[in-house]
Amino acid sequence: MKKKKLVISTGAGISAESGIKTFRDADGLWENYPVMDVASADGFRRNPRLVHDFYNARRDALLLAEPNAAHRGLVELEKDYDVYIITQNVDDLHERAGSSNILHLHGELMKIRSISNPDYIETLDADHLHTSPQTRGRNGDLMRPHIVFFQEAVPMIEPAIEIVREADIFVVIGTSLIVYPAAGLLQFVSPGTPIYYIDPNPAPTPNIPDVTVIRMPATAGVAELARILEKKREEEK
Ligand code: APR
């Protein structure tokens, strides 16, 4: 029997229990760094070294982090569903957990790309984590973090919307639903599609009917979601 399409939109909250800081929680990244200096196109133009160093520090932190039970729980769901992950996160914890279909809306921390040719991308490794304004790719181009800065387009939003439109079940995990266009994905879920929102401090979703909120941290929330979905599958037999 064809597996149902389970589309999961994740934010920084799913990586919180791996020790990766979120952005807007207490002591979050944006409490400690001026976001428009370290994560915007203008900031990169003004002081590229500051931006390279901000992402160098986040790569150092990522190297110490491991996928948590929430990342692994999403891999488990692939046994019963055709799972697609659309993440705002730039960490590689979904990849390291073993998820099969991952779409990064805001780029990838472990990748750098040519400034002159955005299609030329290289993956960093543990021995070469740090970059600077002088970093060149193997093709000689000057390189930048492969991150979508504020004030830049989100090229992967169209493919993400197409995936969301076809969801049989839609899940949101660990995002404050503040940053668009990612937060707007909820609007593209087909009417009548069940929506679950896992977050210990969920943002209000007044315009979205019938959201089942699982007010838990991601690790417990994904386990609870798996129980709910298992029960639904039993009932549908
Ligand atoms: N489990 C699940 N969710 C959690 C946990 C946890 N253990 N801890 C915190 N959260 C939730 C918070 O309640 C909040 O809703 O994770 C969310 C974190 O929100 P943000 O810090 O705003 O992160 P996110 O929504 O992913 O930010 C979106 O903003 O700065 C940009 O590009 C950056 O991708 C990022 C985007």
PDB file of C-alpha atoms and ligand atoms in Angstrom:
ATOM      1  CA  MET A   1       0.000   0.000   0.000  1.00  0.00           C
ATOM      2  CA  LYS A   2       1.355   3.476  -0.929  1.00  0.00           C
ATOM      3  CA  LYS A   3       2.753   5.293   2.096  1.00  0.00           C
ATOM      4  CA  LYS A   4       1.133   8.584   3.093  1.00  0.00           C
ATOM      5  CA  LYS A   5       3.236  11.723   2.574  1.00  0.00           C
ATOM      6  CA  LEU A   6       4.352  13.119   5.943  1.00  0.00           C
ATOM      7  CA  VAL A   7       5.829  16.612   5.538  1.00  0.00           C
ATOM      8  CA  ILE A   8       7.716  18.018   8.518  1.00  0.00           C
ATOM      9  CA  SER A   9       8.823  21.644   8.856  1.00  0.00           C
ATOM     10  CA  THR A  10      11.566  22.062  11.473  1.00  0.00           C
ATOM     11  CA  GLY A  11      13.145  25.078  13.138  1.00  0.00           C
ATOM     12  CA  ALA A  12      15.924  25.693  15.643  1.00  0.00           C
ATOM     13  CA  GLY A  13      13.895  24.091  18.440  1.00  0.00           C
ATOM     14  CA  ILE A  14      14.476  20.562  17.127  1.00  0.00           C
ATOM     15  CA  SER A  15      18.231  21.052  17.595  1.00  0.00           C
ATOM     16  CA  ALA A  16      17.943  22.707  21.039  1.00  0.00           C
ATOM     17  CA  GLU A  17      18.243  19.363  22.870  1.00  0.00           C
ATOM     18  CA  SER A  18      21.431  18.709  20.898  1.00  0.00           C
ATOM     19  CA  GLY A  19      22.899  21.767  22.596  1.00  0.00           C
ATOM     20  CA  ILE A  20      22.549  24.080  19.581  1.00  0.00           C
ATOM     21  CA  LYS A  21      21.272  27.541  20.578  1.00  0.00           C
ATOM     22  CA  THR A  22      17.998  28.737  19.110  1.00  0.00           C
ATOM     23  CA  PHE A  23      17.690  32.341  17.950  1.00  0.00           C
ATOM     24  CA  ARG A  24      14.898  33.889  19.994  1.00  0.00           C
ATOM     25  CA  ASP A  25      14.817  31.921  23.241  1.00  0.00           C
ATOM     26  CA  ALA A  26      16.491  33.270  26.358  1.00  0.00           C
ATOM     27  CA  ASP A  27      20.250  33.440  25.746  1.00  0.00           C
ATOM     28  CA  GLY A  28      19.566  32.740  22.063  1.00  0.00           C
ATOM     29  CA  LEU A  29      21.896  33.700  19.234  1.00  0.00           C
ATOM     30  CA  TRP A  30      20.122  36.989  18.553  1.00  0.00           C
ATOM     31  CA  GLU A  31      20.523  37.947  22.200  1.00  0.00           C
ATOM     32  CA  ASN A  32      24.291  37.623  21.868  1.00  0.00           C
ATOM     33  CA  TYR A  33      24.910  38.817  18.309  1.00  0.00           C
ATOM     34  CA  PRO A  34      23.518  41.832  16.372  1.00  0.00           C
ATOM     35  CA  VAL A  35      21.567  39.850  13.751  1.00  0.00           C
ATOM     36  CA  MET A  36      21.878  42.482  11.014  1.00  0.00           C
ATOM     37  CA  ASP A  37      25.663  42.603  11.459  1.00  0.00           C
ATOM     38  CA  VAL A  38      26.264  38.843  11.313  1.00  0.00           C
ATOM     39  CA  ALA A  39      23.386  37.425   9.213  1.00  0.00           C
ATOM     40  CA  SER A  40      22.324  40.026   6.634  1.00  0.00           C
ATOM     41  CA  ALA A  41      23.491  40.928   3.130  1.00  0.00           C
ATOM     42  CA  ASP A  42      24.314  44.480   4.263  1.00  0.00           C
ATOM     43  CA  GLY A  43      26.281  43.143   7.233  1.00  0.00           C
ATOM     44  CA  PHE A  44      28.264  40.864   4.923  1.00  0.00           C
ATOM     45  CA  ARG A  45      29.095  43.763   2.632  1.00  0.00           C
ATOM     46  CA  ARG A  46      30.070  45.963   5.620  1.00  0.00           C
ATOM     47  CA  ASN A  47      32.239  43.485   7.484  1.00  0.00           C
ATOM     48  CA  PRO A  48      32.664  40.076   5.841  1.00  0.00           C
ATOM     49  CA  ARG A  49      35.226  38.928   8.423  1.00  0.00           C
ATOM     50  CA  LEU A  50      32.702  39.379  11.265  1.00  0.00           C
ATOM     51  CA  VAL A  51      30.191  37.275   9.314  1.00  0.00           C
ATOM     52  CA  HIS A  52      32.735  34.547   8.479  1.00  0.00           C
ATOM     53  CA  ASP A  53      33.740  34.422  12.154  1.00  0.00           C
ATOM     54  CA  PHE A  54      30.082  34.162  13.284  1.00  0.00           C
ATOM     55  CA  TYR A  55      29.590  31.099  11.072  1.00  0.00           C
ATOM     56  CA  ASN A  56      33.012  29.699  12.052  1.00  0.00           C
ATOM     57  CA  ALA A  57      31.853  29.755  15.706  1.00  0.00           C
ATOM     58  CA  ARG A  58      28.562  28.047  14.803  1.00  0.00           C
ATOM     59  CA  ARG A  59      30.466  25.331  12.897  1.00  0.00           C
ATOM     60  CA  ASP A  60      32.663  24.741  15.945  1.00  0.00           C
ATOM     61  CA  ALA A  61      29.508  24.310  18.065  1.00  0.00           C
ATOM     62  CA  LEU A  62      27.926  22.019  15.463  1.00  0.00           C
ATOM     63  CA  LEU A  63      30.953  19.704  15.483  1.00  0.00           C
ATOM     64  CA  LEU A  64      30.313  19.082  19.219  1.00  0.00           C
ATOM     65  CA  ALA A  65      26.601  18.373  18.696  1.00  0.00           C
ATOM     66  CA  GLU A  66      24.905  15.082  17.901  1.00  0.00           C
ATOM     67  CA  PRO A  67      21.425  14.417  16.467  1.00  0.00           C
ATOM     68  CA  ASN A  68      18.918  13.930  19.301  1.00  0.00           C
ATOM     69  CA  ALA A  69      15.981  11.563  19.767  1.00  0.00           C
ATOM     70  CA  ALA A  70      13.721  13.958  17.857  1.00  0.00           C
ATOM     71  CA  HIS A  71      15.913  13.829  14.724  1.00  0.00           C
ATOM     72  CA  ARG A  72      16.117  10.051  15.086  1.00  0.00           C
ATOM     73  CA  GLY A  73      12.363   9.765  15.683  1.00  0.00           C
ATOM     74  CA  LEU A  74      11.737  11.420  12.308  1.00  0.00           C
ATOM     75  CA  VAL A  75      13.944   8.800  10.662  1.00  0.00           C
ATOM     76  CA  GLU A  76      11.887   6.060  12.374  1.00  0.00           C
ATOM     77  CA  LEU A  77       8.706   7.520  10.849  1.00  0.00           C
ATOM     78  CA  GLU A  78      10.118   6.682   7.396  1.00  0.00           C
ATOM     79  CA  LYS A  79       9.135   3.068   8.109  1.00  0.00           C
ATOM     80  CA  ASP A  80       5.459   3.997   7.839  1.00  0.00           C
ATOM     81  CA  TYR A  81       5.463   7.245   5.859  1.00  0.00           C
ATOM     82  CA  ASP A  82       7.023   8.928   2.857  1.00  0.00           C
ATOM     83  CA  VAL A  83       8.764  11.576   4.997  1.00  0.00           C
ATOM     84  CA  TYR A  84       9.910  14.950   3.629  1.00  0.00           C
ATOM     85  CA  ILE A  85      11.759  17.365   5.911  1.00  0.00           C
ATOM     86  CA  ILE A  86      11.743  21.078   5.138  1.00  0.00           C
ATOM     87  CA  THR A  87      14.105  22.737   7.593  1.00  0.00           C
ATOM     88  CA  GLN A  88      14.991  26.337   8.397  1.00  0.00           C
ATOM     89  CA  ASN A  89      18.028  24.960  10.210  1.00  0.00           C
ATOM     90  CA  VAL A  90      21.471  25.177   8.668  1.00  0.00           C
ATOM     91  CA  ASP A  91      22.878  22.401  10.857  1.00  0.00           C
ATOM     92  CA  ASP A  92      23.383  18.902   9.400  1.00  0.00           C
ATOM     93  CA  LEU A  93      21.734  16.999  12.246  1.00  0.00           C
ATOM     94  CA  HIS A  94      18.857  15.712  10.075  1.00  0.00           C
ATOM     95  CA  GLU A  95      21.460  14.374   7.623  1.00  0.00           C
ATOM     96  CA  ARG A  96      23.551  12.825  10.400  1.00  0.00           C
ATOM     97  CA  ALA A  97      20.421  11.222  11.906  1.00  0.00           C
ATOM     98  CA  GLY A  98      19.786   9.556   8.531  1.00  0.00           C
ATOM     99  CA  SER A  99      16.702  11.303   7.135  1.00  0.00           C
ATOM    100  CA  SER A 100      16.221  10.628   3.414  1.00  0.00           C
ATOM    101  CA  ASN A 101      14.514  13.740   2.023  1.00  0.00           C
ATOM    102  CA  ILE A 102      15.785  17.047   3.417  1.00  0.00           C
ATOM    103  CA  LEU A 103      15.262  20.519   1.975  1.00  0.00           C
ATOM    104  CA  HIS A 104      17.201  23.412   3.566  1.00  0.00           C
ATOM    105  CA  LEU A 105      15.362  26.715   3.186  1.00  0.00           C
ATOM    106  CA  HIS A 106      18.080  28.892   4.746  1.00  0.00           C
ATOM    107  CA  GLY A 107      21.230  27.150   3.494  1.00  0.00           C
ATOM    108  CA  GLU A 108      23.751  24.810   5.104  1.00  0.00           C
ATOM    109  CA  LEU A 109      26.420  25.680   7.681  1.00  0.00           C
ATOM    110  CA  MET A 110      28.878  23.030   6.432  1.00  0.00           C
ATOM    111  CA  LYS A 111      28.797  24.402   2.893  1.00  0.00           C
ATOM    112  CA  ILE A 112      30.391  27.451   1.243  1.00  0.00           C
ATOM    113  CA  ARG A 113      29.684  28.823  -2.218  1.00  0.00           C
ATOM    114  CA  SER A 114      31.352  30.976  -4.812  1.00  0.00           C
ATOM    115  CA  ILE A 115      30.507  34.661  -4.531  1.00  0.00           C
ATOM    116  CA  SER A 116      30.631  35.064  -8.322  1.00  0.00           C
ATOM    117  CA  ASN A 117      28.866  31.785  -9.198  1.00  0.00           C
ATOM    118  CA  PRO A 118      26.190  30.758  -6.621  1.00  0.00           C
ATOM    119  CA  ASP A 119      25.873  27.329  -8.220  1.00  0.00           C
ATOM    120  CA  TYR A 120      29.469  26.455  -7.284  1.00  0.00           C
ATOM    121  CA  ILE A 121      29.237  24.937  -3.783  1.00  0.00           C
ATOM    122  CA  GLU A 122      31.840  23.112  -1.672  1.00  0.00           C
ATOM    123  CA  THR A 123      31.314  21.120   1.525  1.00  0.00           C
ATOM    124  CA  LEU A 124      33.643  21.861   4.421  1.00  0.00           C
ATOM    125  CA  ASP A 125      35.042  19.060   6.564  1.00  0.00           C
ATOM    126  CA  ALA A 126      36.072  18.822  10.209  1.00  0.00           C
ATOM    127  CA  ASP A 127      39.691  19.699   9.325  1.00  0.00           C
ATOM    128  CA  HIS A 128      38.724  22.819   7.368  1.00  0.00           C
ATOM    129  CA  LEU A 129      35.841  24.357   9.301  1.00  0.00           C
ATOM    130  CA  HIS A 130      36.869  28.002   9.292  1.00  0.00           C
ATOM    131  CA  THR A 131      36.579  30.440   6.409  1.00  0.00           C
ATOM    132  CA  SER A 132      37.569  34.072   5.910  1.00  0.00           C
ATOM    133  CA  PRO A 133      37.026  36.775   3.270  1.00  0.00           C
ATOM    134  CA  GLN A 134      40.180  35.413   1.594  1.00  0.00           C
ATOM    135  CA  THR A 135      38.913  31.819   1.348  1.00  0.00           C
ATOM    136  CA  ARG A 136      38.970  30.519  -2.223  1.00  0.00           C
ATOM    137  CA  GLY A 137      37.313  27.403  -3.619  1.00  0.00           C
ATOM    138  CA  ARG A 138      39.187  24.732  -5.560  1.00  0.00           C
ATOM    139  CA  ASN A 139      38.164  26.630  -8.699  1.00  0.00           C
ATOM    140  CA  GLY A 140      39.847  29.806  -7.444  1.00  0.00           C
ATOM    141  CA  ASP A 141      36.640  31.733  -6.726  1.00  0.00           C
ATOM    142  CA  LEU A 142      36.285  33.767  -3.534  1.00  0.00           C
ATOM    143  CA  MET A 143      33.798  31.913  -1.298  1.00  0.00           C
ATOM    144  CA  ARG A 144      31.061  32.857   1.223  1.00  0.00           C
ATOM    145  CA  PRO A 145      28.917  30.920   3.703  1.00  0.00           C
ATOM    146  CA  HIS A 146      26.196  28.940   1.874  1.00  0.00           C
ATOM    147  CA  ILE A 147      23.580  30.620   4.051  1.00  0.00           C
ATOM    148  CA  VAL A 148      20.511  32.662   3.087  1.00  0.00           C
ATOM    149  CA  PHE A 149      21.192  36.009   4.805  1.00  0.00           C
ATOM    150  CA  PHE A 150      18.376  38.323   5.798  1.00  0.00           C
ATOM    151  CA  GLN A 151      17.624  40.653   2.817  1.00  0.00           C
ATOM    152  CA  GLU A 152      18.321  37.769   0.415  1.00  0.00           C
ATOM    153  CA  ALA A 153      15.886  35.615  -1.584  1.00  0.00           C
ATOM    154  CA  VAL A 154      14.946  32.114  -0.372  1.00  0.00           C
ATOM    155  CA  PRO A 155      15.410  30.130  -3.615  1.00  0.00           C
ATOM    156  CA  MET A 156      14.155  26.843  -2.150  1.00  0.00           C
ATOM    157  CA  ILE A 157      10.761  28.224  -1.078  1.00  0.00           C
ATOM    158  CA  GLU A 158       9.034  27.243  -4.342  1.00  0.00           C
ATOM    159  CA  PRO A 159      10.060  23.554  -4.182  1.00  0.00           C
ATOM    160  CA  ALA A 160       9.106  23.607  -0.475  1.00  0.00           C
ATOM    161  CA  ILE A 161       5.620  24.897  -1.264  1.00  0.00           C
ATOM    162  CA  GLU A 162       5.121  22.129  -3.844  1.00  0.00           C
ATOM    163  CA  ILE A 163       6.044  19.521  -1.221  1.00  0.00           C
ATOM    164  CA  VAL A 164       3.690  21.070   1.365  1.00  0.00           C
ATOM    165  CA  ARG A 165       0.781  21.112  -1.099  1.00  0.00           C
ATOM    166  CA  GLU A 166       1.033  17.317  -1.450  1.00  0.00           C
ATOM    167  CA  ALA A 167       1.244  16.573   2.288  1.00  0.00           C
ATOM    168  CA  ASP A 168      -1.218  14.028   3.703  1.00  0.00           C
ATOM    169  CA  ILE A 169      -0.053  15.042   7.189  1.00  0.00           C
ATOM    170  CA  PHE A 170       1.862  18.255   8.056  1.00  0.00           C
ATOM    171  CA  VAL A 171       4.016  18.676  11.161  1.00  0.00           C
ATOM    172  CA  VAL A 172       5.763  21.797  12.482  1.00  0.00           C
ATOM    173  CA  ILE A 173       8.520  21.307  15.079  1.00  0.00           C
ATOM    174  CA  GLY A 174      10.419  23.928  17.087  1.00  0.00           C
ATOM    175  CA  THR A 175       9.918  27.170  15.209  1.00  0.00           C
ATOM    176  CA  SER A 176       8.588  30.525  16.405  1.00  0.00           C
ATOM    177  CA  LEU A 177       6.816  31.010  13.041  1.00  0.00           C
ATOM    178  CA  ILE A 178       8.212  34.553  12.859  1.00  0.00           C
ATOM    179  CA  VAL A 179      10.448  34.434   9.786  1.00  0.00           C
ATOM    180  CA  TYR A 180       8.842  34.443   6.331  1.00  0.00           C
ATOM    181  CA  PRO A 181       8.516  32.933   3.806  1.00  0.00           C
ATOM    182  CA  ALA A 182       9.227  29.780   5.901  1.00  0.00           C
ATOM    183  CA  ALA A 183       6.472  30.593   8.392  1.00  0.00           C
ATOM    184  CA  GLY A 184       4.034  30.962   5.502  1.00  0.00           C
ATOM    185  CA  LEU A 185       4.318  27.308   4.475  1.00  0.00           C
ATOM    186  CA  LEU A 186       1.371  26.571   6.763  1.00  0.00           C
ATOM    187  CA  GLN A 187      -0.863  28.492   4.346  1.00  0.00           C
ATOM    188  CA  PHE A 188      -0.160  25.965   1.573  1.00  0.00           C
ATOM    189  CA  VAL A 189      -1.359  22.875   3.420  1.00  0.00           C
ATOM    190  CA  SER A 190      -4.424  21.489   1.593  1.00  0.00           C
ATOM    191  CA  PRO A 191      -7.689  21.996   3.498  1.00  0.00           C
ATOM    192  CA  GLY A 192      -8.563  19.037   5.713  1.00  0.00           C
ATOM    193  CA  THR A 193      -4.925  17.933   6.083  1.00  0.00           C
ATOM    194  CA  PRO A 194      -4.136  17.166   9.740  1.00  0.00           C
ATOM    195  CA  ILE A 195      -1.529  19.580  11.184  1.00  0.00           C
ATOM    196  CA  TYR A 196       0.558  18.954  14.331  1.00  0.00           C
ATOM    197  CA  TYR A 197       2.742  21.593  16.018  1.00  0.00           C
ATOM    198  CA  ILE A 198       5.387  20.370  18.481  1.00  0.00           C
ATOM    199  CA  ASP A 199       6.829  23.171  20.621  1.00  0.00           C
ATOM    200  CA  PRO A 200       7.084  23.732  24.416  1.00  0.00           C
ATOM    201  CA  ASN A 201       6.152  27.369  23.870  1.00  0.00           C
ATOM    202  CA  PRO A 202       4.152  27.352  20.626  1.00  0.00           C
ATOM    203  CA  ALA A 203       3.446  30.523  18.653  1.00  0.00           C
ATOM    204  CA  PRO A 204      -0.266  31.264  18.192  1.00  0.00           C
ATOM    205  CA  THR A 205      -1.650  30.048  14.829  1.00  0.00           C
ATOM    206  CA  PRO A 206      -4.972  31.948  14.701  1.00  0.00           C
ATOM    207  CA  ASN A 207      -5.358  31.697  10.912  1.00  0.00           C
ATOM    208  CA  ILE A 208      -4.763  27.951  10.747  1.00  0.00           C
ATOM    209  CA  PRO A 209      -7.772  25.836  11.704  1.00  0.00           C
ATOM    210  CA  ASP A 210      -7.469  22.475  13.452  1.00  0.00           C
ATOM    211  CA  VAL A 211      -3.831  22.512  14.532  1.00  0.00           C
ATOM    212  CA  THR A 212      -3.088  19.828  17.129  1.00  0.00           C
ATOM    213  CA  VAL A 213      -0.528  21.418  19.448  1.00  0.00           C
ATOM    214  CA  ILE A 214       1.830  19.031  21.252  1.00  0.00           C
ATOM    215  CA  ARG A 215       3.216  21.357  23.920  1.00  0.00           C
ATOM    216  CA  MET A 216       6.429  19.449  24.589  1.00  0.00           C
ATOM    217  CA  PRO A 217      10.142  19.646  23.780  1.00  0.00           C
ATOM    218  CA  ALA A 218      10.948  18.003  20.440  1.00  0.00           C
ATOM    219  CA  THR A 219      12.298  14.704  21.821  1.00  0.00           C
ATOM    220  CA  ALA A 220       9.145  13.963  23.872  1.00  0.00           C
ATOM    221  CA  GLY A 221       6.921  15.613  21.241  1.00  0.00           C
ATOM    222  CA  VAL A 222       8.132  13.435  18.357  1.00  0.00           C
ATOM    223  CA  ALA A 223       7.599  10.308  20.482  1.00  0.00           C
ATOM    224  CA  GLU A 224       4.063  11.529  21.278  1.00  0.00           C
ATOM    225  CA  LEU A 225       3.427  12.272  17.597  1.00  0.00           C
ATOM    226  CA  ALA A 226       4.547   8.743  16.679  1.00  0.00           C
ATOM    227  CA  ARG A 227       2.061   7.348  19.230  1.00  0.00           C
ATOM    228  CA  ILE A 228      -0.774   9.521  17.852  1.00  0.00           C
ATOM    229  CA  LEU A 229      -0.024   8.503  14.247  1.00  0.00           C
ATOM    230  CA  GLU A 230       0.260   4.817  15.186  1.00  0.00           C
ATOM    231  CA  LYS A 231      -3.158   4.990  16.863  1.00  0.00           C
ATOM    232  CA  LYS A 232      -4.648   6.671  13.785  1.00  0.00           C
ATOM    233  CA  ARG A 233      -3.186   3.972  11.530  1.00  0.00           C
ATOM    234  CA  GLU A 234      -4.712   1.271  13.747  1.00  0.00           C
ATOM    235  CA  GLU A 235      -8.109   2.988  13.601  1.00  0.00           C
ATOM    236  CA  GLU A 236      -7.913   3.285   9.800  1.00  0.00           C
ATOM    237  CA  LYS A 237      -7.225  -0.454   9.354  1.00  0.00           C
TER     238      LYS A 237
HETATM  239  N1  APR B   1      11.972  21.470  21.507  1.00  0.00           N
HETATM  240  C1  APR B   1      11.141  22.043  20.590  1.00  0.00           C
HETATM  241  N2  APR B   1      11.044  23.373  20.388  1.00  0.00           N
HETATM  242  C2  APR B   1      11.818  24.153  21.162  1.00  0.00           C
HETATM  243  C3  APR B   1      12.711  23.646  22.134  1.00  0.00           C
HETATM  244  C4  APR B   1      12.772  22.239  22.292  1.00  0.00           C
HETATM  245  N3  APR B   1      13.572  21.672  23.194  1.00  0.00           N
HETATM  246  N4  APR B   1      13.335  24.715  22.734  1.00  0.00           N
HETATM  247  C5  APR B   1      12.850  25.830  22.131  1.00  0.00           C
HETATM  248  N5  APR B   1      11.936  25.492  21.202  1.00  0.00           N
HETATM  249  C6  APR B   1      11.150  26.364  20.321  1.00  0.00           C
HETATM  250  C7  APR B   1      10.849  27.732  20.869  1.00  0.00           C
HETATM  251  O1  APR B   1       9.695  27.686  21.712  1.00  0.00           O
HETATM  252  C8  APR B   1      10.599  28.513  19.588  1.00  0.00           C
HETATM  253  O2  APR B   1       9.244  28.375  19.166  1.00  0.00           O
HETATM  254  O3  APR B   1      11.909  26.584  19.151  1.00  0.00           O
HETATM  255  C9  APR B   1      11.512  27.828  18.580  1.00  0.00           C
HETATM  256  C10 APR B   1      12.768  28.628  18.298  1.00  0.00           C
HETATM  257  O4  APR B   1      12.378  29.797  17.624  1.00  0.00           O
HETATM  258  P1  APR B   1      13.532  30.651  16.909  1.00  0.00           P
HETATM  259  O5  APR B   1      14.689  30.789  17.850  1.00  0.00           O
HETATM  260  O6  APR B   1      12.864  31.863  16.362  1.00  0.00           O
HETATM  261  O7  APR B   1      14.020  29.708  15.747  1.00  0.00           O
HETATM  262  P2  APR B   1      13.384  29.555  14.297  1.00  0.00           P
HETATM  263  O8  APR B   1      11.888  29.666  14.351  1.00  0.00           O
HETATM  264  O9  APR B   1      13.947  28.312  13.708  1.00  0.00           O
HETATM  265  O10 APR B   1      14.002  30.836  13.518  1.00  0.00           O
HETATM  266  C11 APR B   1      13.683  30.929  12.146  1.00  0.00           C
HETATM  267  O11 APR B   1      15.118  32.865  12.006  1.00  0.00           O
HETATM  268  O12 APR B   1      17.070  33.998  12.388  1.00  0.00           O
HETATM  269  C12 APR B   1      16.397  33.234  11.469  1.00  0.00           C
HETATM  270  O13 APR B   1      17.415  31.995   9.789  1.00  0.00           O
HETATM  271  C13 APR B   1      17.140  31.968  11.157  1.00  0.00           C
HETATM  272  O14 APR B   1      16.205  29.841  10.509  1.00  0.00           O
HETATM  273  C14 APR B   1      16.147  30.880  11.478  1.00  0.00           C
HETATM  274  C15 APR B   1      14.820  31.602  11.438  1.00  0.00           C
END
